[in-house]
Tab-separated table of C-alpha atoms in Angstrom:
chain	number	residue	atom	x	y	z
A	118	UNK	CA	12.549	-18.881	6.992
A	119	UNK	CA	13.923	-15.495	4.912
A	120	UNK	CA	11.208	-14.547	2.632
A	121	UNK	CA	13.151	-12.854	-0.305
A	122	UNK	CA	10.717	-10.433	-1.022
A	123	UNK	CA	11.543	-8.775	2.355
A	124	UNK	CA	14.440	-7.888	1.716
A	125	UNK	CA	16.865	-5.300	0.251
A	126	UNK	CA	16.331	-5.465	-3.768
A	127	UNK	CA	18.336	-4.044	-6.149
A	128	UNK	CA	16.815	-0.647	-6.771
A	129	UNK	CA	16.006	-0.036	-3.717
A	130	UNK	CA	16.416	2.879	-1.392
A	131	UNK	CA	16.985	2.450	2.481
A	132	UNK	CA	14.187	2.398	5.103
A	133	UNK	CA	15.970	4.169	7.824
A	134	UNK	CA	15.559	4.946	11.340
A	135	UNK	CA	15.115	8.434	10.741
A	136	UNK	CA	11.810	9.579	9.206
A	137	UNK	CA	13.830	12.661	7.385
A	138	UNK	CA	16.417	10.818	5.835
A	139	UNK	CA	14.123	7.586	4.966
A	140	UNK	CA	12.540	6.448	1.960
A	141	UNK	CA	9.259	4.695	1.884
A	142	UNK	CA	8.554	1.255	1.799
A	143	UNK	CA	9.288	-0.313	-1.612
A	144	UNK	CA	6.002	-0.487	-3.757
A	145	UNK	CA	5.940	-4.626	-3.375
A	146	UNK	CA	4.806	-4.449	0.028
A	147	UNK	CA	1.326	-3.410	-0.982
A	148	UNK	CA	0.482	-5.742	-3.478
A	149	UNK	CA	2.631	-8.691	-2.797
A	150	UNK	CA	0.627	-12.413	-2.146
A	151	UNK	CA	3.708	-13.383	-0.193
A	152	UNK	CA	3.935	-10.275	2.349
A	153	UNK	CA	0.045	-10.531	2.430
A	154	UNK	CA	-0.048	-14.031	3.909
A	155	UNK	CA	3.203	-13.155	5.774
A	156	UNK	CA	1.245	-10.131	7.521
A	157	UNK	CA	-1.450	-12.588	8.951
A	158	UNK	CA	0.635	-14.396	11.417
A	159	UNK	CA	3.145	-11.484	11.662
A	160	UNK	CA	0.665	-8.503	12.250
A	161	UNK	CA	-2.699	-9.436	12.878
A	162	UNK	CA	-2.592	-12.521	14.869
A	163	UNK	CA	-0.757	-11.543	17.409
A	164	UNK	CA	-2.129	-7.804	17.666
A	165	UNK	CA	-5.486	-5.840	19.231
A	166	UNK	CA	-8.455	-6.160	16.582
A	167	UNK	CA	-10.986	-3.951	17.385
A	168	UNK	CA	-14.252	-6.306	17.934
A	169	UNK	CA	-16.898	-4.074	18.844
A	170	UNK	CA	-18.062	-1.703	21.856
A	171	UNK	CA	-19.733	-2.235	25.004
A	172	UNK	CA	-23.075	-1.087	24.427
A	173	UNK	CA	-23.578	-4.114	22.130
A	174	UNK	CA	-22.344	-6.130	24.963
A	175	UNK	CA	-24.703	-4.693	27.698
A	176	UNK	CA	-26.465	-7.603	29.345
A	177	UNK	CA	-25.508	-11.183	30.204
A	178	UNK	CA	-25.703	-13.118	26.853
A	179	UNK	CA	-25.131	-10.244	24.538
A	180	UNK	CA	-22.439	-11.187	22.093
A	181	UNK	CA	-19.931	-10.007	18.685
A	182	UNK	CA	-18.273	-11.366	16.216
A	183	UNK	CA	-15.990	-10.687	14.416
A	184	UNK	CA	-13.157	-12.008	11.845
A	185	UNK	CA	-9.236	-11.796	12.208
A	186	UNK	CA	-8.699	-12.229	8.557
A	187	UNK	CA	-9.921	-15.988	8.188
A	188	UNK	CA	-9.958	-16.276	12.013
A	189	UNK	CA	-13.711	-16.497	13.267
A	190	UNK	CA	-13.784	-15.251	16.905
A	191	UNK	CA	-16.485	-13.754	19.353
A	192	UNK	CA	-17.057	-11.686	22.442
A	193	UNK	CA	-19.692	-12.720	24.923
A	194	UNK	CA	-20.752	-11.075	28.103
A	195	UNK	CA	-20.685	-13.517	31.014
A	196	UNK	CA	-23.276	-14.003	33.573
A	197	UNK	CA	-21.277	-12.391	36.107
A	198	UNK	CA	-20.434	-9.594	34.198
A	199	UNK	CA	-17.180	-9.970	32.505
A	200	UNK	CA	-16.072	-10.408	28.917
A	201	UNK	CA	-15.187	-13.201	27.501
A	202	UNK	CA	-13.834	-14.053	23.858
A	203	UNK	CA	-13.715	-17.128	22.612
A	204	UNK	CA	-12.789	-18.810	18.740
A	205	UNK	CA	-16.096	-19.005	16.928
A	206	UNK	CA	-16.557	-22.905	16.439
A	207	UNK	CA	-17.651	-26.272	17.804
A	208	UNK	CA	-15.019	-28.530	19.055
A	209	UNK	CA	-17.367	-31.226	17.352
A	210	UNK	CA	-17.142	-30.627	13.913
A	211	UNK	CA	-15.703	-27.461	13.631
A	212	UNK	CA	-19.192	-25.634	12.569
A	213	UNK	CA	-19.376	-21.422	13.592
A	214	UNK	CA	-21.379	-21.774	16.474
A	215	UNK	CA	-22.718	-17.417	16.368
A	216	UNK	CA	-23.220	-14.886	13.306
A	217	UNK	CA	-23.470	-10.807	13.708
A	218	UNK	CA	-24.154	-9.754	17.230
A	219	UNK	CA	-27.025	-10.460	19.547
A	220	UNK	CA	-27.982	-12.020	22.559
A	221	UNK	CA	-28.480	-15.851	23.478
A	222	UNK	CA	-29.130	-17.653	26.850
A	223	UNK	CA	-27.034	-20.244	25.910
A	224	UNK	CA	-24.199	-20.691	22.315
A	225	UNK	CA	-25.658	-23.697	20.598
A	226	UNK	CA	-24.233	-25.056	17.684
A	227	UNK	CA	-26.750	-25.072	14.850
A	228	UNK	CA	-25.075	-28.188	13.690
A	229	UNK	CA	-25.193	-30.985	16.066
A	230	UNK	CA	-26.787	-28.897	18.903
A	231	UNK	CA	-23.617	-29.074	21.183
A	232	UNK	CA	-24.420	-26.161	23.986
A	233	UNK	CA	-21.595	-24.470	25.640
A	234	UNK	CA	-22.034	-21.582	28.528
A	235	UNK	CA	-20.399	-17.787	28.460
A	236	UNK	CA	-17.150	-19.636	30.086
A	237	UNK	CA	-17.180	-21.895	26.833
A	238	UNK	CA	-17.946	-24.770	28.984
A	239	UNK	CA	-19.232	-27.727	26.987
A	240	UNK	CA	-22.617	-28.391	28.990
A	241	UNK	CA	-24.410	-30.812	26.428
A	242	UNK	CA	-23.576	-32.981	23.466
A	243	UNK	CA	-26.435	-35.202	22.543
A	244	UNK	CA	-25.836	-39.052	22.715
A	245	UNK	CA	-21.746	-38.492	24.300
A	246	UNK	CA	-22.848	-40.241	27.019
A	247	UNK	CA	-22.890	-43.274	25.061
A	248	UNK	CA	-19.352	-42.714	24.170
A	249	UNK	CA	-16.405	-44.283	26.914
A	250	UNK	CA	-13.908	-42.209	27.953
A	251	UNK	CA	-15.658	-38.685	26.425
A	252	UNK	CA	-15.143	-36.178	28.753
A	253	UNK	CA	-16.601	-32.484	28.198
A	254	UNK	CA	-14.244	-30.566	29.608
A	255	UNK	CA	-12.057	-31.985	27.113
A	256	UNK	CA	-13.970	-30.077	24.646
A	257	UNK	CA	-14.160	-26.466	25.728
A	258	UNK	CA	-14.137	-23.733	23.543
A	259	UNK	CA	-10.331	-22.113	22.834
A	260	UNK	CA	-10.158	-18.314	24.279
A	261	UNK	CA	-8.874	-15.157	23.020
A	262	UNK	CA	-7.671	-12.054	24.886
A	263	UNK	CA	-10.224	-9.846	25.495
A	264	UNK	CA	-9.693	-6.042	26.525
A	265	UNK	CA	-12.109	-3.097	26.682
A	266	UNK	CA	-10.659	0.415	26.754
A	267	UNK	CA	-13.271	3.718	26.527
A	268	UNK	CA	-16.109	1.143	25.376
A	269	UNK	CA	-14.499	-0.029	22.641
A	270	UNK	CA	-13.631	-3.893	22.923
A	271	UNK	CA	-10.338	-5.626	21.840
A	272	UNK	CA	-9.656	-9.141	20.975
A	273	UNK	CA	-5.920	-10.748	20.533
A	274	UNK	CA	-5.148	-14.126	19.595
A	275	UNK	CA	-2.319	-14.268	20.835
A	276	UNK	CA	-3.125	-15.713	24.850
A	277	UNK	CA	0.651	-13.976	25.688
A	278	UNK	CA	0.386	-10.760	24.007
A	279	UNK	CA	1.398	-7.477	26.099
A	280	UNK	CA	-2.422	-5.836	27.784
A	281	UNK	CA	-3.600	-3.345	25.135
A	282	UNK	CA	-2.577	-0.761	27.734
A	283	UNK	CA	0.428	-1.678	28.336
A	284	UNK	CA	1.144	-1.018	24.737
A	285	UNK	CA	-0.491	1.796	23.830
A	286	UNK	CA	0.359	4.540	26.970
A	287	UNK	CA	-1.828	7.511	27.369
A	288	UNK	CA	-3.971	6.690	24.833
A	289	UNK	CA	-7.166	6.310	26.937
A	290	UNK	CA	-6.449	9.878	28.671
A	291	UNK	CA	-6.385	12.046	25.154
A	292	UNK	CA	-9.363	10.182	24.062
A	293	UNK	CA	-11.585	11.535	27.728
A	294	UNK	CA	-10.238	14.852	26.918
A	295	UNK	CA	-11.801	15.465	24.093
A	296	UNK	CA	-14.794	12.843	25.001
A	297	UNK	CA	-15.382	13.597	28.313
A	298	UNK	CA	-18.942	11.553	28.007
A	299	UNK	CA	-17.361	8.808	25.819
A	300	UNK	CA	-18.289	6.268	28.772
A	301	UNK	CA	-22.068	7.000	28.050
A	302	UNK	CA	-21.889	6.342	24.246
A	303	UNK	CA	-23.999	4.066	22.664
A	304	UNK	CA	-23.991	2.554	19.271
A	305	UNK	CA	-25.833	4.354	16.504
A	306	UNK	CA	-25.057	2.518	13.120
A	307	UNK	CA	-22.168	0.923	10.853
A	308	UNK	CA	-21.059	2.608	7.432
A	309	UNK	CA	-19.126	-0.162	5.215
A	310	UNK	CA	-16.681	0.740	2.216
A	311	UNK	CA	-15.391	-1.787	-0.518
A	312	UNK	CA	-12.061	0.108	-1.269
A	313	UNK	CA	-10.156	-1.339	-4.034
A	314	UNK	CA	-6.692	-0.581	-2.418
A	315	UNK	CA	-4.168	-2.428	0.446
A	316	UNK	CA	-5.366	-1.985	3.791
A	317	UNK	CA	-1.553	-0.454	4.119
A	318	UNK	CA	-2.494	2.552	1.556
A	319	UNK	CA	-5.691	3.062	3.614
A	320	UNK	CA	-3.504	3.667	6.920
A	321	UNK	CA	-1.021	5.886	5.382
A	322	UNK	CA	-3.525	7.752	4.079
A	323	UNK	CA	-5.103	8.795	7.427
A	324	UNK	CA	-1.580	9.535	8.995
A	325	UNK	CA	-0.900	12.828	7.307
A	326	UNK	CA	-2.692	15.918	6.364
A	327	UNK	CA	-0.072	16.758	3.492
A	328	UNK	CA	-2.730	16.547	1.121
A	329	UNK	CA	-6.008	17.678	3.407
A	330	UNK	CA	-5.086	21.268	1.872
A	331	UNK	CA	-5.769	19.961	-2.376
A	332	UNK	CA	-8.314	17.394	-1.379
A	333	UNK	CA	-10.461	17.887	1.358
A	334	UNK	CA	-11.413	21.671	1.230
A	335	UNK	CA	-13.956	21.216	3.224
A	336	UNK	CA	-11.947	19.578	6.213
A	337	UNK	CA	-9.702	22.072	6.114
A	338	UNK	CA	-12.854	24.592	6.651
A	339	UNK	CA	-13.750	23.038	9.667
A	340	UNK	CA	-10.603	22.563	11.247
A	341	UNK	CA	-7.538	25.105	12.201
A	342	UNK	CA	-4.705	23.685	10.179
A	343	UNK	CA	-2.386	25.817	12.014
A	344	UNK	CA	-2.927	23.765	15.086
A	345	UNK	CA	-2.921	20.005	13.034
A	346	UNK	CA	-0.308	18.236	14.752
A	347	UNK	CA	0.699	14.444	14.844
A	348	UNK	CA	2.489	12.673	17.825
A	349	UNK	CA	3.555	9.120	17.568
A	350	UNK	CA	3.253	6.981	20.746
A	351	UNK	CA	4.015	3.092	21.330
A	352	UNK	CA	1.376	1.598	19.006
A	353	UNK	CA	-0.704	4.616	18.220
A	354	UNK	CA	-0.410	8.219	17.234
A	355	UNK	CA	-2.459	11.139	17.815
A	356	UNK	CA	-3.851	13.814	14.990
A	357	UNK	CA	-5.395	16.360	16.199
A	358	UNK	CA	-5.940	20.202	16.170
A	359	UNK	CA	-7.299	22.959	18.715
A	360	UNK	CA	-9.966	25.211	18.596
A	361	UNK	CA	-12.237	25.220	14.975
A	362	UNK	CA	-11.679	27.743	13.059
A	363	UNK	CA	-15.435	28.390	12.376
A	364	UNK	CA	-18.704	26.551	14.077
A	365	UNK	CA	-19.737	27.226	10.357
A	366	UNK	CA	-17.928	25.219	8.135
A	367	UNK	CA	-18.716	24.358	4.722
A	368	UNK	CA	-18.335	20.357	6.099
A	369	UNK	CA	-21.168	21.169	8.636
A	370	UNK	CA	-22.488	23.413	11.454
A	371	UNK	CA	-22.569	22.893	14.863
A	372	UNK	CA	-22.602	24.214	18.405
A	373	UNK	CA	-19.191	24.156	20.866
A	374	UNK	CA	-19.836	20.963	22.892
A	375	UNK	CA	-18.061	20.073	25.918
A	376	UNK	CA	-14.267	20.509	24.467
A	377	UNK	CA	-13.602	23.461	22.106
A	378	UNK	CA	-11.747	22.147	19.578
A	379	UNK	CA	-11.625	21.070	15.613
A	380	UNK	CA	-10.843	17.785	15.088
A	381	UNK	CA	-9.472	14.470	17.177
A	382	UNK	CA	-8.039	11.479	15.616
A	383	UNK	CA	-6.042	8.500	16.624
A	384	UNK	CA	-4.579	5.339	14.629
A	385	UNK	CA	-4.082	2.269	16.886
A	386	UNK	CA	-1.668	-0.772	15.682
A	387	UNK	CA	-2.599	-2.443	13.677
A	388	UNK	CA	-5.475	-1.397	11.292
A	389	UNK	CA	-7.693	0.885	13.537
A	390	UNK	CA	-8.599	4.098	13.467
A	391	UNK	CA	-10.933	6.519	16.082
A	392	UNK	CA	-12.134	9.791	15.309
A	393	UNK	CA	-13.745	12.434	17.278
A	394	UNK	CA	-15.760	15.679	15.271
A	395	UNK	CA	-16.366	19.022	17.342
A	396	UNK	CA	-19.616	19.616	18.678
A	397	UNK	CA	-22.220	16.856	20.721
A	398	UNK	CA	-20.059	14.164	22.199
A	399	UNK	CA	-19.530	11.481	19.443
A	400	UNK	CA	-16.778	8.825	18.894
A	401	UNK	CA	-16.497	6.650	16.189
A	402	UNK	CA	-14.136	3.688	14.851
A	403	UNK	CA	-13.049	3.225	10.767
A	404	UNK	CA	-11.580	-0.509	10.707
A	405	UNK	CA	-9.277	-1.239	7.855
A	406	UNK	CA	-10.001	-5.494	7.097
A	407	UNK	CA	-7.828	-6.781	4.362
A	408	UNK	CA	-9.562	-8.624	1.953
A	409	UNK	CA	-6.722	-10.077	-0.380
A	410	UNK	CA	-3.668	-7.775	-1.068
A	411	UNK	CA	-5.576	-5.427	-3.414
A	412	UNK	CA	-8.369	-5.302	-1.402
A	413	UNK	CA	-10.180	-3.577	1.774
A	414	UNK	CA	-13.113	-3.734	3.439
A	415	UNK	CA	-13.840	-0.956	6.033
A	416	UNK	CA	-16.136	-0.430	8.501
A	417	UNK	CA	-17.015	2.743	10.597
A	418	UNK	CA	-18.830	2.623	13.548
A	419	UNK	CA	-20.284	5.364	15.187
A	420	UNK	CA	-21.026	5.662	19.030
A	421	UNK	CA	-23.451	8.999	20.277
A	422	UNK	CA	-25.761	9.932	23.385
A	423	UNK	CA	-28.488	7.863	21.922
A	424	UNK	CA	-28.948	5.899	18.949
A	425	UNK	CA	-30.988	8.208	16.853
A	426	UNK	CA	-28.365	10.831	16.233
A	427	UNK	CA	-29.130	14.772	16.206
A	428	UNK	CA	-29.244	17.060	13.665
A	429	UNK	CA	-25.642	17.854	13.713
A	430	UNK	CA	-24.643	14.580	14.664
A	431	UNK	CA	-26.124	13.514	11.620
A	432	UNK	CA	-25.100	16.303	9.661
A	433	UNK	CA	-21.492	14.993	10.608
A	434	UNK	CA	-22.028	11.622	10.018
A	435	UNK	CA	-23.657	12.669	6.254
A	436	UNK	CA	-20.244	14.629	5.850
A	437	UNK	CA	-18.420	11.194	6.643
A	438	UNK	CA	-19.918	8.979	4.733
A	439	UNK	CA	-20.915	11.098	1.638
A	440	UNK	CA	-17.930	13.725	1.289
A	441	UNK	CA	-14.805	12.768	3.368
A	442	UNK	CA	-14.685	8.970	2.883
A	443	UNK	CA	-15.081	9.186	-0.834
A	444	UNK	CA	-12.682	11.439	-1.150
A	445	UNK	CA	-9.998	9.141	0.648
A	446	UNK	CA	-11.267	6.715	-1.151
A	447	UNK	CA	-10.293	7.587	-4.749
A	448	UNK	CA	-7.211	9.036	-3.498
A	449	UNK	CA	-6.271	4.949	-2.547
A	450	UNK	CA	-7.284	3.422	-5.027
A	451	UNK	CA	-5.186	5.521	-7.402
A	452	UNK	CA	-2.125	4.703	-5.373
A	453	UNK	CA	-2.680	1.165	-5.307
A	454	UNK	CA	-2.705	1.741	-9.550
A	455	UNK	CA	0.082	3.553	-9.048
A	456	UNK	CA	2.426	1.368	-7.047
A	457	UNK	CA	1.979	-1.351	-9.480
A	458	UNK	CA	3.036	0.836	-12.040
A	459	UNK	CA	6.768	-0.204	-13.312
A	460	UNK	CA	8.017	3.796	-13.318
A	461	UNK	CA	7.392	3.919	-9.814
A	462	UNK	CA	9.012	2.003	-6.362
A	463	UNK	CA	10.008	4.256	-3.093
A	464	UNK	CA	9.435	7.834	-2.278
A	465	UNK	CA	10.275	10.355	0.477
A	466	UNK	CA	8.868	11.197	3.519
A	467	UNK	CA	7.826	14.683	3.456
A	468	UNK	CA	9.275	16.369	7.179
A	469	UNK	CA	10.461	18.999	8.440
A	470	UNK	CA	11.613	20.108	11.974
A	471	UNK	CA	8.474	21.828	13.660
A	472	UNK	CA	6.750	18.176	12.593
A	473	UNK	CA	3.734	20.600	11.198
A	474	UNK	CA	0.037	19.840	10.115
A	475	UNK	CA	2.008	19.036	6.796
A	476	UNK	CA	4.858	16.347	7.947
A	477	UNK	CA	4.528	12.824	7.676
A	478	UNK	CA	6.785	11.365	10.358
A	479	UNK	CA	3.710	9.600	11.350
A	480	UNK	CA	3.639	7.922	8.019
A	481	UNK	CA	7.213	6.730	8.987
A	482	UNK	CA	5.922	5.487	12.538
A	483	UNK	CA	3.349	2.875	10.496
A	484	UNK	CA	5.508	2.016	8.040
A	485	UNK	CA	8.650	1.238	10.532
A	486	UNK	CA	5.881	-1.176	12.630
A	487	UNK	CA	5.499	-2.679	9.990
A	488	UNK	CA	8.757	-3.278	8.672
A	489	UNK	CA	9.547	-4.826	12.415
A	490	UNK	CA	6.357	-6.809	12.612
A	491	UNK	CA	8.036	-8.511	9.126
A	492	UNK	CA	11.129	-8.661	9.973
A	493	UNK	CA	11.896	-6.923	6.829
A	494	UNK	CA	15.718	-5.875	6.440
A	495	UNK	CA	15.568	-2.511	4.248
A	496	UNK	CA	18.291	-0.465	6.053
A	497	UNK	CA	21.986	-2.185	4.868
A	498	UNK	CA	23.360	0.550	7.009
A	499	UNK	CA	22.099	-1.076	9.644
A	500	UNK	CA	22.448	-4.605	8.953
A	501	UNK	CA	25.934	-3.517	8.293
A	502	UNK	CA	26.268	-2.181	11.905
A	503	UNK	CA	24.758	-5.260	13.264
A	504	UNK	CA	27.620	-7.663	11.696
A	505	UNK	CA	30.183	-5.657	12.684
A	506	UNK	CA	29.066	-5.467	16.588
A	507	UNK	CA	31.148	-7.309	18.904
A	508	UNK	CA	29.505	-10.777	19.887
A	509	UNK	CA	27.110	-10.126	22.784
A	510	UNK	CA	26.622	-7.009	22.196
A	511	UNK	CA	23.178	-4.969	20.249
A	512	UNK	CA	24.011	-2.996	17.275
């Protein structure tokens, strides 16, 4: 079924193939109900959620959870060792059988009791055996995909989705070069941000450093702008820059660690992000969760050595949380203001040829998976190309 407000209104600009010659998304797509629901079974139920990271999953037992928008799911580690992810409720009466993370010898619904093992085998329901024909493995929990890549664990709902690696290419490589240790990180703690803006905003936000230069001086300090550049890959793109230009910035000091360089940082499809600040080894996740179409939860969590960080790992993390985040923060919440505002709909992407520490072609890459995901028609130039293709043929 065509949901109108995909499509090509009147006063709108084209969303082209071409970053340079494209205009943004039209304003509606951040604040519309209609896309919003739309985006749940055409985004984020059939794409990698970031569920949580191996450490927490150490031993037998050890389990997350975590929520897919109003999907409840979990991650357990199985007795002999593997992952498994499962949808977070009884086959009884539908009760959420685990909250948070921690570890249990068995998953035991608080309800009714009904006990099911780390391969979601139903192995007791009290009084069933009363009942003719029930049959337990009848009742076994549902699975979800479940794939871990550097520590950090992904869950799909979808049981025929593409492997995680498949789709995102290379990925795991850039993230050992400038984490050569990331296989030894643990997890330290979880910073959480009520942002009053669309997950969307949040995203674009992080995929260009266009404005690092008027609003995060002290970014710019610790990295070498001159060496910012953005790649776009499959479902992911790259942001990162070489050497620092100072192990004395006004963000925070530190010492060279095992990679000289100023900042690494990485979006993944659909709503994750992974950063990675000079100095001691450290890696660390900021997850974008809708929460209504105005509305965003996120969470970053941070994975060190050990889990009391350093001095400068802390001093970092203090930089995060305190300076940088806030920062972002206001600057998305004013957009969301602004795209409701009736003198405003589409802009431009900013690029030029060298794609520099100040083009947003990676802005573009986001926007244009999303624009698939929906199956938004924007472009009439190409919808135009399409009906005028020769039966059997692609446009």
């Amino acid at each position: 079924m065509t949901v109108p407000v995909l499509n090509l209104s009147p006063g709108d600009a084209p969303f082209t193939e071409s970053p340079a010659k494209s205009y943004t998304m039209p304003a509606r797509f951040y604040f519309d109900p209609a896309i919003y629901e739309l985006e749940k079974s055409a985004i984020f139920y059939r794409s990698w959620w970031y569920a949580g990271h191996k450490s927490q999953l150490a031993s037998p037992g050890c389990f997350v959870t975590t929520k897919v928008h109003d999907q409840n799911v979990f991650v357990v580690r199985a007795r002999d060792g593997e992952l498994k992810g499962f949808y977070n409720v009884c086959q009884h009466r539908g009760h959420e059988l685990l909250s948070g993370s921690g570890r249990t010898n068995v998953i035991t619904c608080p309800y009714h009791a009904w006990a099911y093992d780390f391969e979601g085998t139903l192995r007791s329901a009290r009084h069933t055996d009363r009942i003719k024909g029930f049959k337990a493995c009848d009742f076994a929990l549902k699975p979800v995909r479940v794939e871990e890549m550097c520590g950090l664990v992904f869950v799909n709902l979808d049981m025929d989705a593409t492997p995680f690696a498949e789709q995102a290419t290379g990925l795991e490589a850039e993230i050992r070069r400038y984490c050569p240790a990331v296989d030894d990180m643990v997890f330290a703690q979880r910073d959480t941000y009520d942002v009053a803006s669309n997950w969307k905003v949040l995203i674009d936000n992080f995929l260009e450093c266009y404005h690092c230069h008027t609003a995060h001086k002290d970014f710019v300090d610790l990295v070498d702008m001159e060496s910012y550049r953005s790649r776009t890959c499959g479902i992911y793109s790259s942001h990162c820059s070489g050497a620092a230009r100072t192990t004395q910035s006004s963000a925070y000091v530190f010492e060279k660690g095992d990679v000289d360089f100023g900042y690494a940082g990485w979006f993944v499809w659909p709503n994750l992000t992974i950063w990675i600040y000079p100095g001691e080894p450290n890696i660390s996740t900021l997850q974008m969760i809708p929460d209504g179409p105005d509305r965003t939860i996120e969470h970053q969590d941070w994975f060190i050595p050990t889990p009391t960080p350093s001095a400068q790992l802390r001093d970092a993390m203090v930089y995060q949380k305190d300076v940088l985040q806030p920062e972002d923060i206001a600057l998305c919440e004013s957009v969301q203001k602004g795209l409701k505002s009736r003198g405003y709909n589409q802009g431009r992407f900013v690029v030029d040829e060298e794609l520099s520490e100040l083009s947003e072609h990676a802005v573009h890459h986001f926007q244009k998976l999303v624009v698939e995901a929906l199956g938004a028609d924007l472009d009439p130039a190409s919808a135009s190309a399409a009906a005028a293709a020769p039966a059997g043929t692609g446009a």
